[in-house]
mmCIF file of C-alpha atoms in Angstrom:
data_model
loop_
_atom_site.group_PDB
_atom_site.id
_atom_site.type_symbol
_atom_site.label_atom_id
_atom_site.label_comp_id
_atom_site.label_asym_id
_atom_site.label_seq_id
_atom_site.Cartn_x
_atom_site.Cartn_y
_atom_site.Cartn_z
ATOM 1 C CA MET Z 26 -9.760 14.718 -23.860
ATOM 2 C CA GLU Z 27 -11.872 14.435 -20.688
ATOM 3 C CA TRP Z 28 -11.376 12.149 -17.610
ATOM 4 C CA ASP Z 29 -14.146 11.613 -15.180
ATOM 5 C CA ARG Z 30 -13.029 12.626 -11.717
ATOM 6 C CA SER Z 31 -16.351 12.678 -10.272
ATOM 7 C CA GLU Z 32 -17.080 8.978 -9.243
ATOM 8 C CA SER Z 33 -15.374 9.524 -5.805
ATOM 9 C CA LYS Z 34 -13.538 12.101 -3.766
ATOM 10 C CA GLN Z 35 -10.269 10.247 -4.560
ATOM 11 C CA GLN Z 36 -10.703 10.646 -8.349
ATOM 12 C CA SER Z 37 -11.217 14.460 -7.950
ATOM 13 C CA ALA Z 38 -8.049 14.489 -5.660
ATOM 14 C CA CYS Z 39 -5.743 13.332 -8.531
ATOM 15 C CA PRO Z 40 -2.935 15.782 -8.468
ATOM 16 C CA LEU Z 41 -2.022 15.500 -12.171
ATOM 17 C CA SER Z 42 -2.776 18.386 -14.447
ATOM 18 C CA GLY Z 43 -5.043 17.881 -17.520
ATOM 19 C CA ASN Z 44 -1.905 18.609 -19.636
ATOM 20 C CA MET Z 45 0.029 15.801 -18.082
ATOM 21 C CA ILE Z 46 -2.774 13.388 -18.421
ATOM 22 C CA ARG Z 47 -3.017 14.128 -22.086
ATOM 23 C CA LYS Z 48 0.630 13.742 -22.539
ATOM 24 C CA LEU Z 49 0.559 10.341 -20.815
ATOM 25 C CA ALA Z 50 -2.560 9.367 -22.744
ATOM 26 C CA ASP Z 51 -0.957 10.216 -25.996
ATOM 27 C CA LEU Z 52 2.072 8.139 -25.109
ATOM 28 C CA ALA Z 53 -0.095 5.200 -24.188
ATOM 29 C CA ILE Z 54 -2.076 5.364 -27.315
ATOM 30 C CA ARG Z 55 1.155 5.523 -29.368
ATOM 31 C CA GLN Z 56 2.487 2.448 -27.480
ATOM 32 C CA THR Z 57 -0.412 0.341 -28.844
ATOM 33 C CA ALA Z 58 1.250 0.446 -32.265
ATOM 34 C CA PHE Z 59 4.277 -1.433 -30.832
ATOM 35 C CA ALA Z 60 2.183 -4.191 -29.300
ATOM 36 C CA TYR Z 61 2.713 -7.709 -30.323
ATOM 37 C CA ALA Z 62 -0.722 -9.288 -30.242
ATOM 38 C CA PRO Z 63 -0.911 -11.878 -33.138
ATOM 39 C CA TYR Z 64 -3.264 -14.205 -31.220
ATOM 40 C CA SER Z 65 -5.804 -11.859 -29.521
ATOM 41 C CA GLY Z 66 -5.498 -8.851 -31.682
ATOM 42 C CA PHE Z 67 -5.858 -6.689 -28.559
ATOM 43 C CA THR Z 68 -3.259 -4.123 -28.383
ATOM 44 C CA VAL Z 69 -2.493 -2.213 -25.158
ATOM 45 C CA GLY Z 70 -0.119 0.643 -24.394
ATOM 46 C CA ALA Z 71 0.827 2.112 -21.071
ATOM 47 C CA ALA Z 72 2.670 5.303 -19.897
ATOM 48 C CA LEU Z 73 4.025 5.229 -16.351
ATOM 49 C CA LEU Z 74 4.850 8.454 -14.567
ATOM 50 C CA ALA Z 75 7.641 8.107 -11.928
ATOM 51 C CA CYS Z 76 7.693 10.352 -8.985
ATOM 52 C CA ASP Z 77 10.971 12.025 -10.266
ATOM 53 C CA GLY Z 78 9.052 12.981 -13.607
ATOM 54 C CA GLN Z 79 10.507 10.228 -15.747
ATOM 55 C CA ILE Z 80 8.081 8.457 -18.048
ATOM 56 C CA PHE Z 81 8.288 4.745 -18.979
ATOM 57 C CA THR Z 82 6.205 3.331 -21.714
ATOM 58 C CA GLY Z 83 5.177 -0.323 -22.475
ATOM 59 C CA CYS Z 84 3.086 -2.457 -24.718
ATOM 60 C CA ASN Z 85 1.687 -5.957 -24.513
ATOM 61 C CA VAL Z 86 3.685 -8.852 -25.915
ATOM 62 C CA GLU Z 87 1.884 -12.076 -26.424
ATOM 63 C CA ASN Z 88 3.377 -15.601 -26.771
ATOM 64 C CA ALA Z 89 2.142 -18.806 -28.448
ATOM 65 C CA ALA Z 90 2.247 -20.454 -25.131
ATOM 66 C CA TYR Z 91 0.040 -17.611 -23.497
ATOM 67 C CA GLY Z 92 1.606 -17.864 -20.008
ATOM 68 C CA PRO Z 93 4.751 -16.051 -21.018
ATOM 69 C CA SER Z 94 2.751 -13.101 -22.338
ATOM 70 C CA ASN Z 95 3.305 -9.724 -20.735
ATOM 71 C CA CYS Z 96 0.847 -6.873 -20.351
ATOM 72 C CA ALA Z 97 1.807 -3.224 -21.244
ATOM 73 C CA GLU Z 98 1.456 -2.110 -17.540
ATOM 74 C CA ARG Z 99 3.929 -4.762 -16.390
ATOM 75 C CA THR Z 100 6.271 -3.906 -19.360
ATOM 76 C CA ALA Z 101 6.384 -0.211 -18.332
ATOM 77 C CA VAL Z 102 6.910 -1.114 -14.542
ATOM 78 C CA PHE Z 103 9.634 -3.609 -15.280
ATOM 79 C CA LYS Z 104 11.520 -1.109 -17.663
ATOM 80 C CA ALA Z 105 11.477 1.455 -14.877
ATOM 81 C CA VAL Z 106 12.578 -0.973 -12.147
ATOM 82 C CA SER Z 107 15.319 -2.306 -14.477
ATOM 83 C CA GLU Z 108 16.547 1.498 -14.734
ATOM 84 C CA GLY Z 109 16.616 1.772 -10.945
ATOM 85 C CA VAL Z 110 13.361 3.623 -10.653
ATOM 86 C CA ARG Z 111 10.812 2.284 -8.044
ATOM 87 C CA ASN Z 112 8.588 5.254 -6.978
ATOM 88 C CA PHE Z 113 5.628 5.962 -9.183
ATOM 89 C CA ARG Z 114 2.739 8.548 -9.346
ATOM 90 C CA ALA Z 115 0.392 7.383 -12.046
ATOM 91 C CA ILE Z 116 -0.110 5.116 -15.089
ATOM 92 C CA VAL Z 117 -2.218 5.685 -18.116
ATOM 93 C CA ILE Z 118 -3.539 2.697 -20.027
ATOM 94 C CA ALA Z 119 -5.124 2.486 -23.588
ATOM 95 C CA GLY Z 120 -6.137 -0.493 -25.608
ATOM 96 C CA GLY Z 121 -8.477 -2.176 -27.876
ATOM 97 C CA LYS Z 122 -9.120 -4.645 -30.635
ATOM 98 C CA ASP Z 123 -7.149 -4.269 -34.017
ATOM 99 C CA GLY Z 124 -5.324 -1.192 -33.081
ATOM 100 C CA GLN Z 125 -8.377 0.841 -32.217
ATOM 101 C CA ILE Z 126 -9.296 2.184 -28.801
ATOM 102 C CA THR Z 127 -12.453 0.218 -28.346
ATOM 103 C CA GLY Z 128 -13.203 0.647 -24.645
ATOM 104 C CA GLU Z 129 -11.501 1.442 -21.385
ATOM 105 C CA CYS Z 130 -8.705 -1.048 -20.534
ATOM 106 C CA PRO Z 131 -8.295 -1.349 -16.781
ATOM 107 C CA PRO Z 132 -5.342 -3.367 -15.648
ATOM 108 C CA CYS Z 133 -5.604 -7.021 -15.091
ATOM 109 C CA GLY Z 134 -5.195 -8.603 -11.569
ATOM 110 C CA VAL Z 135 -1.592 -9.614 -12.116
ATOM 111 C CA CYS Z 136 -0.737 -6.053 -13.157
ATOM 112 C CA ARG Z 137 -2.552 -4.591 -10.183
ATOM 113 C CA GLN Z 138 -0.489 -6.867 -7.884
ATOM 114 C CA VAL Z 139 2.795 -5.712 -9.528
ATOM 115 C CA MET Z 140 1.620 -2.109 -8.937
ATOM 116 C CA MET Z 141 0.898 -2.989 -5.229
ATOM 117 C CA GLU Z 142 4.588 -4.041 -4.998
ATOM 118 C CA PHE Z 143 5.898 -0.454 -5.870
ATOM 119 C CA CYS Z 144 3.013 2.003 -5.411
ATOM 120 C CA ASP Z 145 1.098 3.439 -2.507
ATOM 121 C CA PRO Z 146 -2.611 2.227 -3.012
ATOM 122 C CA GLU Z 147 -4.061 5.598 -1.975
ATOM 123 C CA ASN Z 148 -1.729 7.951 -3.963
ATOM 124 C CA PHE Z 149 -1.045 5.912 -7.104
ATOM 125 C CA TRP Z 150 -3.309 6.950 -9.975
ATOM 126 C CA ILE Z 151 -4.576 4.590 -12.712
ATOM 127 C CA ILE Z 152 -6.122 6.367 -15.627
ATOM 128 C CA THR Z 153 -7.991 4.494 -18.355
ATOM 129 C CA VAL Z 154 -8.417 5.911 -21.911
ATOM 130 C CA GLY Z 155 -11.535 5.054 -23.740
ATOM 131 C CA PRO Z 156 -13.029 5.894 -27.185
ATOM 132 C CA ALA Z 157 -12.907 9.586 -28.019
ATOM 133 C CA HIS Z 158 -10.029 9.975 -25.581
ATOM 134 C CA THR Z 159 -12.197 10.019 -22.497
ATOM 135 C CA GLY Z 160 -11.678 7.883 -19.493
ATOM 136 C CA HIS Z 161 -11.660 7.450 -15.826
ATOM 137 C CA ILE Z 162 -9.265 8.091 -12.864
ATOM 138 C CA TYR Z 163 -8.885 5.582 -9.988
ATOM 139 C CA THR Z 164 -6.558 4.897 -7.189
ATOM 140 C CA LEU Z 165 -4.756 1.574 -7.038
ATOM 141 C CA GLY Z 166 -6.711 1.007 -3.739
ATOM 142 C CA GLN Z 167 -10.010 1.482 -5.539
ATOM 143 C CA LEU Z 168 -9.133 -1.235 -8.121
ATOM 144 C CA LEU Z 169 -7.295 -3.493 -5.739
ATOM 145 C CA PRO Z 170 -9.123 -3.084 -2.264
ATOM 146 C CA LYS Z 171 -7.355 -4.909 0.568
ATOM 147 C CA GLY Z 172 -4.402 -5.582 -1.731
ATOM 148 C CA PHE Z 173 -1.450 -7.684 -0.378
ATOM 149 C CA GLY Z 174 1.844 -5.792 -0.530
ATOM 150 C CA PRO Z 175 5.284 -5.433 1.061
ATOM 151 C CA ALA Z 176 3.652 -3.903 4.300
ATOM 152 C CA ASN Z 177 1.995 -7.173 4.823
ATOM 153 C CA LEU Z 178 5.213 -8.941 5.342
ATOM 154 C CA GLU Z 179 6.755 -6.453 7.795
ATOM 155 C CA GLY Z 180 7.237 -7.616 11.381
#
């Protein structure tokens, strides 16, 4: 598995080892098997690394009414928060059509906003898994520039 760290200085600064990224990627890929996606057929898995080393996983869960559906990334974050964990280092996301990793799967805007609530945009790493288990590494700030977060509401 190879992850492109060359697109910016921030990518090359990702502190996670290749072994940790592979571990998280394997977990994210495995989570796609648990996805409930009868409408789109697009399954997504995520593995979220907390600052204390705990890993929380998630998959997408669709709903016939569409609006109540939940993405894999938010499932992982909400699982962690419900366990009292609120500090995160990285998330790895894998997804594709009909259970196959068909392309990189960056987080949607809603998931990016949820991450902004709990994560430092310059030090939280979002890693996408593509075909052949390759991918890219981004910071939250790269994928959500000028994001609105808790600091915006401070005095």
